[in-house]
Amino acid sequence: MQQPQPTTDKNIVDRSRAYKNAAVVKTVRATRERLQHGREILPAFDREMVLLHINSVLQGAAAAPVLVMLTAVGGLWFDEAVWLLPWALCIMTAYAVLVLLARRASRAQFDDETANRWRIRFLLIYAVIGLCWALFSFQDCTSCQGDSFTFYKAAVLLIALAATAMATFALRFAIYLVVFPVVMALALRTGFSRDVNDFSVLAMISASSLLFIFMSQRLRNTNLKMLGFQTEKDDLIAELEVAKSVSDEARRRAEESNLAKSRFLASMSHELRTPLNAILGFSEVMSGEVLGPVGNDSYKEYVGDIHRSGQHLLNLINEILDLSRIEAGRYDLNESALALSDIAQDCIGLIQLKARSKSITITEAFEDGLPMVWADEKSIRQVILNLLSNAVKFTPPGGDIRIKLGWTAGGGQYIAIKDNGPGIAEEEIPVVLSAFGQGSVAIKSAEQGTGLGLPIVQAILAKHGGEFVFKSKLREGTEGIAILPRKRVLESMAPVEGLPHTAAPKKRAFG
């Protein structure tokens, strides 16, 4: 039997996939701890250093044979020493084997174990090369006069040891296998001859060898640090990639959740509004006794409660939908030229009846000659009504509400609504400005709201590129300031000749 395919609405958020990468997270955490608590030399660096040494040998393959040939030719010029020929052949063979091993190693597949084996092979070759140079340093000129051959031999050894130090810094202990045999051979010769020149050569080569060993070690440490920095860079790039993947996944889930919320609200708004309209309509009919008198006064009172509750629920649904559309970016502005003073006066007229029932005085302070603004009339009307409703709701009987309209310092326009109610503590202002957030005064009040009025005001003004400033202190009242930016203010045009310069004031709907 074929299983039914799930619908799209049923799978808005797919929870069948596993999004946890425990191994990656564990690796990233270990890398972060290693970067925070200091660097350590990883075993993989031995392999990298062997590869670096192989490249060094291949790049300087011609240098060693040239030095050996020049040494042999110079020795034959100072003394017809036949021993230089087999010595040159022996050391040339050793250098040739070194280059061949390097070429073979460059084509091999490397891991930690393979790198260690190749390092041992290279060290054996350098041990042979060190013995060859030790043999050269032990020999003497039999037919030379003066100290020319001694200083020639010292110069050759200095060049050979310096070149070896530069070529073997990436291979541990290689410089020691070349330097120690040479120094030991010179010391042995000095002990046999008791010659001052031999002692001078021994002292110079020994001091130079210490310097070469020091420089080789410094080069090795520098390259290890560079490899460490490169590894840290790669680790950080990997961590950033993991963070990006986590962020993308979180964004995808947020988009899915937002889609689910939008579909839910769209479905529920229809499902809730249909019975609410029936409840409000039938309750109005019953309250107005259109079809006949209600026999019981309690029933009539209950009908009024039903109508008020339904109206409150409908307002709540409308506010939730407005805020959801704004957050989803689907709140389109139907912009036109309008005067803030006209809209403010209309809103005052709508709220005046409720204010009079509480003996609240509404005072206006509008600047004259304000130009029109480019905005959505319905949205601006909702902003002013929300602020006025909150002011009337929390202002005690006999209180005062002041409405100001004027210019901002940046060339925009503002409307400020201030009351002398109980106010809100400063630490509660972020709560009040959040969705469904209410201050302690509102919670204790018998006339509670939905907690969506101020967030909607803030979102609508942000949609217009404006700003909402909310100021309040306990026992000092509350002030809400809606600001429209300068770009929303329409520039005044020069008056047309033959037409009146001032328009007739708009007739107020409420006195």
Coordinates of C-alpha atoms in Angstrom, one line a residue:
M1 CA 0.0 0.0 0.0
Q2 CA 1.4 3.3 -1.0
Q3 CA 2.0 5.8 1.8
P4 CA 0.4 9.2 1.4
Q5 CA 2.7 12.0 0.6
P6 CA 2.9 14.7 3.3
T7 CA 1.7 18.1 2.2
T8 CA 3.8 21.2 2.2
D9 CA 1.9 22.8 5.0
K10 CA 2.5 19.8 7.2
N11 CA 6.2 19.9 6.7
I12 CA 7.0 23.6 7.0
V13 CA 9.8 22.8 9.4
D14 CA 11.6 19.6 8.5
R15 CA 12.8 18.0 11.7
S16 CA 13.8 14.7 10.1
R17 CA 17.3 15.8 9.2
A18 CA 20.2 15.7 11.6
Y19 CA 22.0 19.1 11.8
K20 CA 24.5 18.3 14.6
N21 CA 28.1 17.9 13.5
A22 CA 29.6 16.6 16.8
A23 CA 33.0 15.8 15.3
V24 CA 33.3 19.2 13.7
V25 CA 32.2 21.0 16.8
K26 CA 34.7 19.0 18.9
T27 CA 37.5 19.8 16.5
V28 CA 36.7 23.5 16.5
R29 CA 36.5 23.6 20.3
A30 CA 39.9 21.8 20.6
T31 CA 41.4 24.3 18.1
R32 CA 40.1 27.3 20.0
E33 CA 41.5 26.0 23.3
R34 CA 44.9 25.4 21.7
L35 CA 44.9 28.9 20.2
Q36 CA 43.9 30.4 23.5
H37 CA 46.3 28.5 25.8
G38 CA 49.5 28.8 23.6
R39 CA 51.0 27.1 20.6
E40 CA 52.5 23.7 20.5
I41 CA 54.7 22.0 17.9
L42 CA 52.5 19.5 16.1
P43 CA 54.0 16.1 14.9
A44 CA 52.8 16.9 11.4
F45 CA 55.4 19.7 11.3
D46 CA 58.2 17.1 11.1
R47 CA 56.8 16.0 7.8
E48 CA 56.6 19.6 6.6
M49 CA 60.2 20.3 7.6
V50 CA 61.4 17.2 5.8
L51 CA 59.6 18.4 2.7
L52 CA 61.1 21.8 3.1
H53 CA 64.6 20.2 3.3
I54 CA 63.9 18.2 0.2
N55 CA 63.1 21.4 -1.7
S56 CA 66.2 23.0 -0.4
V57 CA 68.4 20.1 -1.6
L58 CA 66.9 20.1 -5.0
Q59 CA 67.2 23.9 -5.5
G60 CA 70.9 23.9 -4.3
A61 CA 71.9 20.7 -6.1
A62 CA 74.7 22.3 -8.1
A63 CA 76.3 24.3 -5.3
A64 CA 78.0 21.5 -3.5
P65 CA 79.7 19.9 -6.6
V66 CA 81.0 23.3 -7.6
L67 CA 82.5 23.8 -4.2
V68 CA 84.1 20.4 -4.2
M69 CA 85.6 20.9 -7.6
L70 CA 87.0 24.3 -6.7
T71 CA 88.4 22.8 -3.5
A72 CA 90.2 20.0 -5.4
V73 CA 91.6 22.4 -8.0
G74 CA 92.8 24.8 -5.4
G75 CA 94.4 22.0 -3.4
L76 CA 96.2 20.7 -6.5
W77 CA 97.5 24.2 -7.2
F78 CA 99.0 24.5 -3.7
D79 CA 100.2 21.0 -3.5
E80 CA 100.3 18.1 -5.9
A81 CA 98.3 16.0 -3.5
V82 CA 97.0 12.9 -5.1
W83 CA 94.7 12.2 -2.1
L84 CA 92.4 15.1 -3.2
L85 CA 91.2 13.1 -6.2
P86 CA 89.7 10.1 -4.3
W87 CA 88.4 12.5 -1.6
A88 CA 86.6 14.6 -4.3
L89 CA 85.2 11.4 -5.8
C90 CA 83.9 10.2 -2.4
I91 CA 82.3 13.4 -1.4
M92 CA 80.8 14.0 -4.9
T93 CA 79.3 10.6 -4.7
A94 CA 77.8 11.4 -1.3
Y95 CA 76.3 14.6 -2.6
A96 CA 75.0 12.8 -5.7
V97 CA 73.3 10.2 -3.5
L98 CA 71.8 13.0 -1.4
V99 CA 70.3 14.7 -4.5
L100 CA 69.0 11.3 -5.8
L101 CA 67.3 10.6 -2.5
A102 CA 65.8 14.1 -2.5
R103 CA 64.3 13.5 -6.0
R104 CA 63.0 10.2 -5.1
A105 CA 61.5 11.5 -1.9
S106 CA 59.8 14.4 -3.7
R107 CA 57.7 11.9 -5.7
A108 CA 56.8 9.7 -2.6
Q109 CA 53.6 9.9 -0.6
F110 CA 54.3 11.3 2.8
D111 CA 52.9 10.6 6.2
D112 CA 54.5 10.8 9.7
E113 CA 56.1 7.4 9.6
T114 CA 57.4 7.8 6.0
A115 CA 58.8 11.2 6.9
N116 CA 60.7 9.8 9.8
R117 CA 62.3 7.1 7.6
W118 CA 63.4 9.6 5.0
R119 CA 64.8 11.8 7.7
I120 CA 67.0 8.9 8.9
R121 CA 68.3 8.3 5.4
F122 CA 69.2 11.9 4.9
L123 CA 71.0 12.0 8.3
L124 CA 73.1 9.0 7.3
I125 CA 74.1 10.7 4.1
Y126 CA 75.1 13.8 6.0
A127 CA 77.1 11.7 8.4
V128 CA 79.1 10.4 5.4
I129 CA 79.5 14.0 4.1
G130 CA 80.8 15.1 7.5
L131 CA 83.4 12.3 7.6
C132 CA 84.5 13.4 4.1
W133 CA 85.0 17.0 5.2
A134 CA 86.7 15.7 8.4
L135 CA 89.2 13.8 6.2
F136 CA 89.9 17.0 4.3
S137 CA 90.4 19.0 7.4
F138 CA 92.9 16.4 8.8
Q139 CA 95.2 16.5 5.8
D140 CA 98.2 18.8 5.5
C141 CA 100.3 20.1 2.6
T142 CA 103.7 18.4 2.4
S143 CA 105.4 20.7 -0.2
C144 CA 103.8 24.0 0.7
Q145 CA 105.8 26.8 2.2
G146 CA 104.3 29.2 4.7
D147 CA 100.8 29.2 6.0
S148 CA 98.9 29.5 2.7
F149 CA 97.5 26.0 2.6
T150 CA 96.3 26.2 6.2
F151 CA 94.3 29.4 5.6
Y152 CA 93.0 28.0 2.3
K153 CA 91.8 24.9 4.2
A154 CA 90.2 27.1 6.8
A155 CA 88.4 29.2 4.2
V156 CA 87.1 26.1 2.4
L157 CA 85.8 24.7 5.7
L158 CA 84.1 27.9 6.6
I159 CA 82.3 28.1 3.3
A160 CA 81.4 24.4 3.4
L161 CA 80.0 24.6 7.0
A162 CA 78.1 27.8 6.2
A163 CA 76.5 26.3 3.1
T164 CA 75.6 23.1 5.1
A165 CA 74.0 25.2 7.9
M166 CA 71.9 27.0 5.4
A167 CA 70.9 23.9 3.5
T168 CA 70.1 21.7 6.6
F169 CA 68.2 24.0 8.9
A170 CA 65.0 22.1 8.2
L171 CA 66.5 18.7 9.1
R172 CA 67.2 18.2 12.8
F173 CA 70.7 17.1 13.8
A174 CA 72.1 17.3 10.3
I175 CA 74.4 20.2 11.0
Y176 CA 75.8 18.4 14.0
L177 CA 76.7 15.3 11.9
V178 CA 78.8 17.6 9.6
V179 CA 80.3 20.0 12.2
F180 CA 81.4 17.5 14.9
P181 CA 83.5 15.3 12.7
V182 CA 85.3 18.3 11.3
V183 CA 86.0 19.8 14.7
M184 CA 87.1 16.5 16.1
A185 CA 89.5 16.0 13.1
L186 CA 91.0 19.5 13.6
A187 CA 91.3 18.9 17.3
L188 CA 93.1 15.6 16.6
R189 CA 95.5 17.2 14.1
T190 CA 96.2 20.0 16.5
G191 CA 97.0 17.5 19.3
F192 CA 99.5 15.7 17.0
S193 CA 101.2 18.7 15.4
R194 CA 101.2 21.2 18.3
D195 CA 101.2 23.9 15.7
V196 CA 99.9 27.4 16.4
N197 CA 98.3 27.7 12.9
D198 CA 96.4 24.4 13.4
F199 CA 95.3 25.7 16.8
S200 CA 94.1 29.0 15.2
V201 CA 92.2 27.1 12.6
L202 CA 90.6 24.9 15.3
A203 CA 89.6 27.9 17.3
M204 CA 88.1 29.7 14.3
I205 CA 86.2 26.7 13.0
S206 CA 84.9 25.9 16.5
A207 CA 83.6 29.4 17.0
S208 CA 82.2 29.6 13.5
S209 CA 80.5 26.2 14.0
L210 CA 78.7 27.4 17.1
L211 CA 77.5 30.5 15.2
F212 CA 76.4 28.3 12.3
I213 CA 74.5 25.9 14.7
F214 CA 72.8 28.9 16.4
M215 CA 71.8 30.4 13.0
S216 CA 70.5 27.1 11.8
Q217 CA 68.4 26.6 14.9
R218 CA 67.0 30.1 14.6
L219 CA 66.1 29.4 11.0
R220 CA 64.4 26.2 12.0
N221 CA 62.4 27.8 14.8
T222 CA 61.4 30.6 12.5
N223 CA 60.1 28.2 9.9
L224 CA 58.3 26.2 12.6
K225 CA 56.6 29.4 13.8
M226 CA 55.6 30.2 10.2
L227 CA 54.1 26.7 9.8
G228 CA 52.3 27.2 13.2
F229 CA 50.9 30.5 12.0
Q230 CA 49.7 28.9 8.7
T231 CA 48.1 26.1 10.7
E232 CA 46.4 28.6 12.9
K233 CA 45.2 30.5 9.9
D234 CA 43.8 27.3 8.4
D235 CA 42.1 26.4 11.7
L236 CA 40.5 29.8 11.9
I237 CA 39.3 29.6 8.4
A238 CA 37.8 26.2 9.2
E239 CA 36.2 27.6 12.3
L240 CA 34.7 30.5 10.3
E241 CA 33.4 28.1 7.7
V242 CA 31.7 26.1 10.5
A243 CA 30.3 29.2 12.0
K244 CA 29.0 30.3 8.6
S245 CA 27.4 26.9 8.0
V246 CA 25.8 27.1 11.5
S247 CA 24.6 30.7 10.8
D248 CA 23.2 29.6 7.4
E249 CA 21.4 26.7 9.1
A250 CA 20.0 29.0 11.8
R251 CA 18.9 31.5 9.1
R252 CA 17.2 28.7 7.2
R253 CA 15.4 27.5 10.3
A254 CA 14.3 31.1 11.1
E255 CA 13.0 31.5 7.5
E256 CA 11.1 28.2 7.9
S257 CA 9.7 29.3 11.3
N258 CA 8.7 32.7 9.8
L259 CA 7.0 30.9 6.9
A260 CA 5.2 28.6 9.4
K261 CA 4.1 31.6 11.5
S262 CA 2.9 33.5 8.4
R263 CA 0.9 30.5 7.2
F264 CA -0.5 30.0 10.7
L265 CA -1.5 33.6 11.1
A266 CA -3.1 33.7 7.6
S267 CA -5.1 30.6 8.4
M268 CA -6.0 31.6 11.9
S269 CA -7.0 35.1 11.0
H270 CA -9.6 33.7 8.6
E271 CA -10.7 31.1 11.1
L272 CA -11.0 33.5 13.9
R273 CA -12.4 36.6 12.1
T274 CA -15.4 34.6 10.6
P275 CA -16.9 33.6 14.0
L276 CA -15.9 36.9 15.6
N277 CA -17.8 38.9 13.0
A278 CA -20.8 36.7 13.7
I279 CA -20.4 37.2 17.5
L280 CA -20.1 41.0 17.1
G281 CA -23.0 41.2 14.7
F282 CA -25.4 39.1 16.7
S283 CA -24.4 40.8 20.0
E284 CA -25.1 44.2 18.4
V285 CA -28.4 43.0 17.2
M286 CA -29.3 41.6 20.7
S287 CA -27.9 44.7 22.5
G288 CA -29.9 47.0 20.3
E289 CA -33.0 44.8 20.7
V290 CA -33.6 44.9 17.0
L291 CA -35.8 41.8 16.9
G292 CA -37.5 42.5 20.2
P293 CA -36.8 43.3 23.8
V294 CA -34.5 41.1 25.9
G295 CA -36.6 39.9 28.8
N296 CA -33.8 39.8 31.4
D297 CA -31.5 42.7 32.2
S298 CA -28.7 40.3 33.2
Y299 CA -28.8 38.8 29.7
K300 CA -28.6 42.3 28.2
E301 CA -25.5 43.0 30.3
Y302 CA -24.0 39.7 29.3
V303 CA -24.5 40.6 25.6
G304 CA -22.6 43.8 26.2
D305 CA -19.8 41.9 27.8
I306 CA -19.7 39.5 24.8
H307 CA -19.6 42.4 22.4
R308 CA -16.7 44.1 24.2
S309 CA -14.8 40.9 24.6
G310 CA -15.2 40.1 20.9
Q311 CA -14.1 43.6 19.9
H312 CA -11.1 43.3 22.2
L313 CA -10.2 39.9 20.6
L314 CA -10.6 41.3 17.1
N315 CA -8.3 44.3 17.9
L316 CA -5.7 41.9 19.2
I317 CA -5.9 39.8 16.0
N318 CA -5.5 42.9 13.9
E319 CA -2.5 44.1 15.8
I320 CA -0.8 40.7 15.7
L321 CA -1.3 40.6 11.9
D322 CA 0.0 44.2 11.5
L323 CA 3.1 43.4 13.5
S324 CA 3.7 40.1 11.6
R325 CA 3.4 41.8 8.2
I326 CA 5.9 44.5 9.3
E327 CA 8.4 41.9 10.6
A328 CA 8.0 39.8 7.4
G329 CA 8.6 42.9 5.2
R330 CA 5.1 42.6 3.7
Y331 CA 3.8 45.9 5.1
D332 CA 3.5 48.1 2.0
L333 CA 3.2 51.8 2.4
N334 CA 0.6 53.7 0.4
E335 CA 2.3 57.0 0.6
S336 CA 0.8 60.4 -0.2
A337 CA 1.2 64.0 0.8
L338 CA -0.5 64.7 4.1
A339 CA -0.5 67.2 7.0
L340 CA 0.4 65.9 10.4
S341 CA -1.8 68.5 12.1
D342 CA -4.9 67.4 10.3
I343 CA -4.4 63.7 11.2
A344 CA -3.6 64.7 14.8
Q345 CA -6.8 66.7 15.1
D346 CA -8.8 63.8 13.7
C347 CA -7.3 61.4 16.1
I348 CA -7.9 63.8 19.0
G349 CA -11.6 64.0 17.9
L350 CA -11.8 60.2 17.9
I351 CA -10.3 59.8 21.4
Q352 CA -12.0 63.0 22.8
L353 CA -15.2 61.2 24.0
K354 CA -13.2 58.7 26.1
A355 CA -11.0 61.5 27.5
R356 CA -14.0 63.5 28.6
S357 CA -15.5 60.5 30.3
K358 CA -12.4 60.6 32.6
S359 CA -12.3 64.4 32.8
I360 CA -9.0 64.5 31.0
T361 CA -7.9 67.7 29.3
I362 CA -6.1 67.4 25.9
T363 CA -4.0 70.5 25.1
E364 CA -2.6 71.1 21.6
A365 CA 0.6 73.0 20.7
F366 CA 1.1 72.9 16.9
E367 CA 3.6 75.1 15.1
D368 CA 2.2 77.2 12.3
G369 CA 3.2 76.8 8.7
L370 CA 4.4 73.3 8.8
P371 CA 4.7 71.8 5.3
M372 CA 3.1 68.5 4.3
V373 CA 5.0 65.2 4.7
W374 CA 5.2 62.2 2.4
A375 CA 3.9 59.2 4.3
D376 CA 1.2 56.5 4.6
E377 CA -1.9 58.2 6.1
K378 CA -3.3 55.0 7.6
S379 CA 0.0 54.1 9.3
I380 CA 0.5 57.6 10.7
R381 CA -3.0 57.7 11.9
Q382 CA -2.4 54.3 13.7
V383 CA 0.7 55.7 15.3
I384 CA -1.0 58.8 16.7
L385 CA -4.1 56.8 17.8
N386 CA -1.9 54.2 19.6
L387 CA 0.0 56.9 21.5
L388 CA -3.2 58.8 22.4
S389 CA -5.0 55.7 23.5
N390 CA -2.1 54.7 25.8
A391 CA -2.1 58.3 27.2
V392 CA -5.8 58.3 27.9
K393 CA -5.7 54.7 29.3
F394 CA -3.0 55.4 31.9
T395 CA -3.8 59.0 32.8
P396 CA -5.8 59.3 36.0
P397 CA -9.2 61.1 36.0
G398 CA -8.7 64.9 35.9
G399 CA -5.3 64.5 34.3
D400 CA -3.8 66.4 31.4
I401 CA -2.4 65.3 28.0
R402 CA -0.3 67.6 25.9
I403 CA 0.3 67.1 22.2
K404 CA 3.1 69.0 20.4
L405 CA 3.8 69.2 16.7
G406 CA 6.8 70.9 15.3
W407 CA 10.2 70.8 13.6
T408 CA 13.1 68.6 14.7
A409 CA 16.7 69.9 14.8
G410 CA 17.5 67.9 11.6
G411 CA 14.7 69.4 9.6
G412 CA 12.1 66.7 10.1
Q413 CA 8.8 66.9 11.9
Y414 CA 7.8 65.3 15.2
I415 CA 4.6 64.8 17.2
A416 CA 5.0 64.4 20.9
I417 CA 2.2 63.1 23.3
K418 CA 2.9 63.5 27.0
D419 CA 0.7 62.6 29.9
N420 CA 0.9 63.1 33.7
G421 CA 0.1 59.5 34.6
P422 CA 2.0 57.2 36.9
G423 CA 4.8 56.7 34.5
I424 CA 7.1 53.7 34.0
A425 CA 10.4 52.8 35.6
E426 CA 13.4 53.3 33.3
E427 CA 14.5 49.7 33.5
E428 CA 11.0 48.6 32.3
I429 CA 11.2 50.7 29.1
P430 CA 12.8 47.9 27.0
V431 CA 10.2 45.5 28.2
V432 CA 7.4 47.9 27.2
L433 CA 8.9 48.4 23.7
S434 CA 9.0 44.6 23.1
A435 CA 6.2 42.6 21.6
F436 CA 3.5 41.7 24.3
G437 CA 5.6 43.5 26.9
Q438 CA 3.9 45.4 29.6
G439 CA 5.1 47.4 32.6
S440 CA 4.2 46.8 36.2
V441 CA 1.7 49.6 36.1
A442 CA -0.1 48.2 33.1
I443 CA -0.2 44.7 34.7
K444 CA -1.8 46.1 37.9
S445 CA -4.2 48.3 35.9
A446 CA -7.7 47.2 35.5
E447 CA -7.6 48.3 31.9
Q448 CA -4.9 46.1 30.4
G449 CA -3.8 46.1 26.7
T450 CA -2.2 43.7 24.4
G451 CA 1.3 45.0 24.6
L452 CA 1.5 45.5 20.9
G453 CA 0.7 49.2 20.5
L454 CA 4.2 50.6 21.1
P455 CA 6.0 47.9 19.1
I456 CA 3.7 48.6 16.1
V457 CA 4.4 52.4 16.5
Q458 CA 8.2 51.7 16.5
A459 CA 8.0 49.4 13.5
I460 CA 5.8 51.8 11.4
L461 CA 8.2 54.7 12.1
A462 CA 11.2 52.6 11.2
K463 CA 9.4 51.6 8.0
H464 CA 9.2 55.4 7.2
G465 CA 12.9 55.8 8.1
G466 CA 11.9 57.7 11.2
E467 CA 12.4 57.1 14.9
F468 CA 10.4 56.6 18.1
V469 CA 11.6 58.1 21.4
F470 CA 9.9 56.9 24.6
K471 CA 10.6 58.7 27.8
S472 CA 9.1 57.9 31.2
K473 CA 9.8 58.2 34.9
L474 CA 7.8 57.0 37.8
R475 CA 5.2 59.5 39.1
E476 CA 6.3 62.0 36.4
G477 CA 4.3 60.8 33.4
T478 CA 5.2 59.4 30.0
E479 CA 6.1 61.0 26.7
G480 CA 6.1 59.3 23.3
I481 CA 7.8 61.2 20.4
A482 CA 7.2 60.1 16.8
I483 CA 9.8 61.5 14.4
L484 CA 9.7 61.6 10.7
P485 CA 13.0 62.4 8.9
R486 CA 13.8 65.4 6.8
K487 CA 13.5 63.4 3.6
R488 CA 9.8 62.9 4.3
V489 CA 9.1 66.6 4.5
L490 CA 7.9 68.1 1.2
E491 CA 9.6 71.2 0.1
S492 CA 7.4 74.2 -0.2
M493 CA 6.9 75.6 -3.7
A494 CA 6.6 79.3 -4.5
P495 CA 3.0 80.6 -4.5
V496 CA 1.3 80.9 -7.9
E497 CA 0.2 84.4 -8.8
G498 CA -3.5 85.0 -8.7
L499 CA -4.2 82.2 -6.1
P500 CA -4.6 82.7 -2.4
H501 CA -1.4 82.1 -0.5
T502 CA -3.1 80.3 2.4
A503 CA -5.6 77.5 2.2
A504 CA -8.8 77.4 4.3
P505 CA -8.2 75.5 7.5
K506 CA -9.7 72.0 7.6
K507 CA -13.0 71.7 9.5
R508 CA -12.6 69.6 12.6
A509 CA -14.9 66.7 12.9
F510 CA -15.2 67.0 16.7
G511 CA -15.4 70.1 18.8

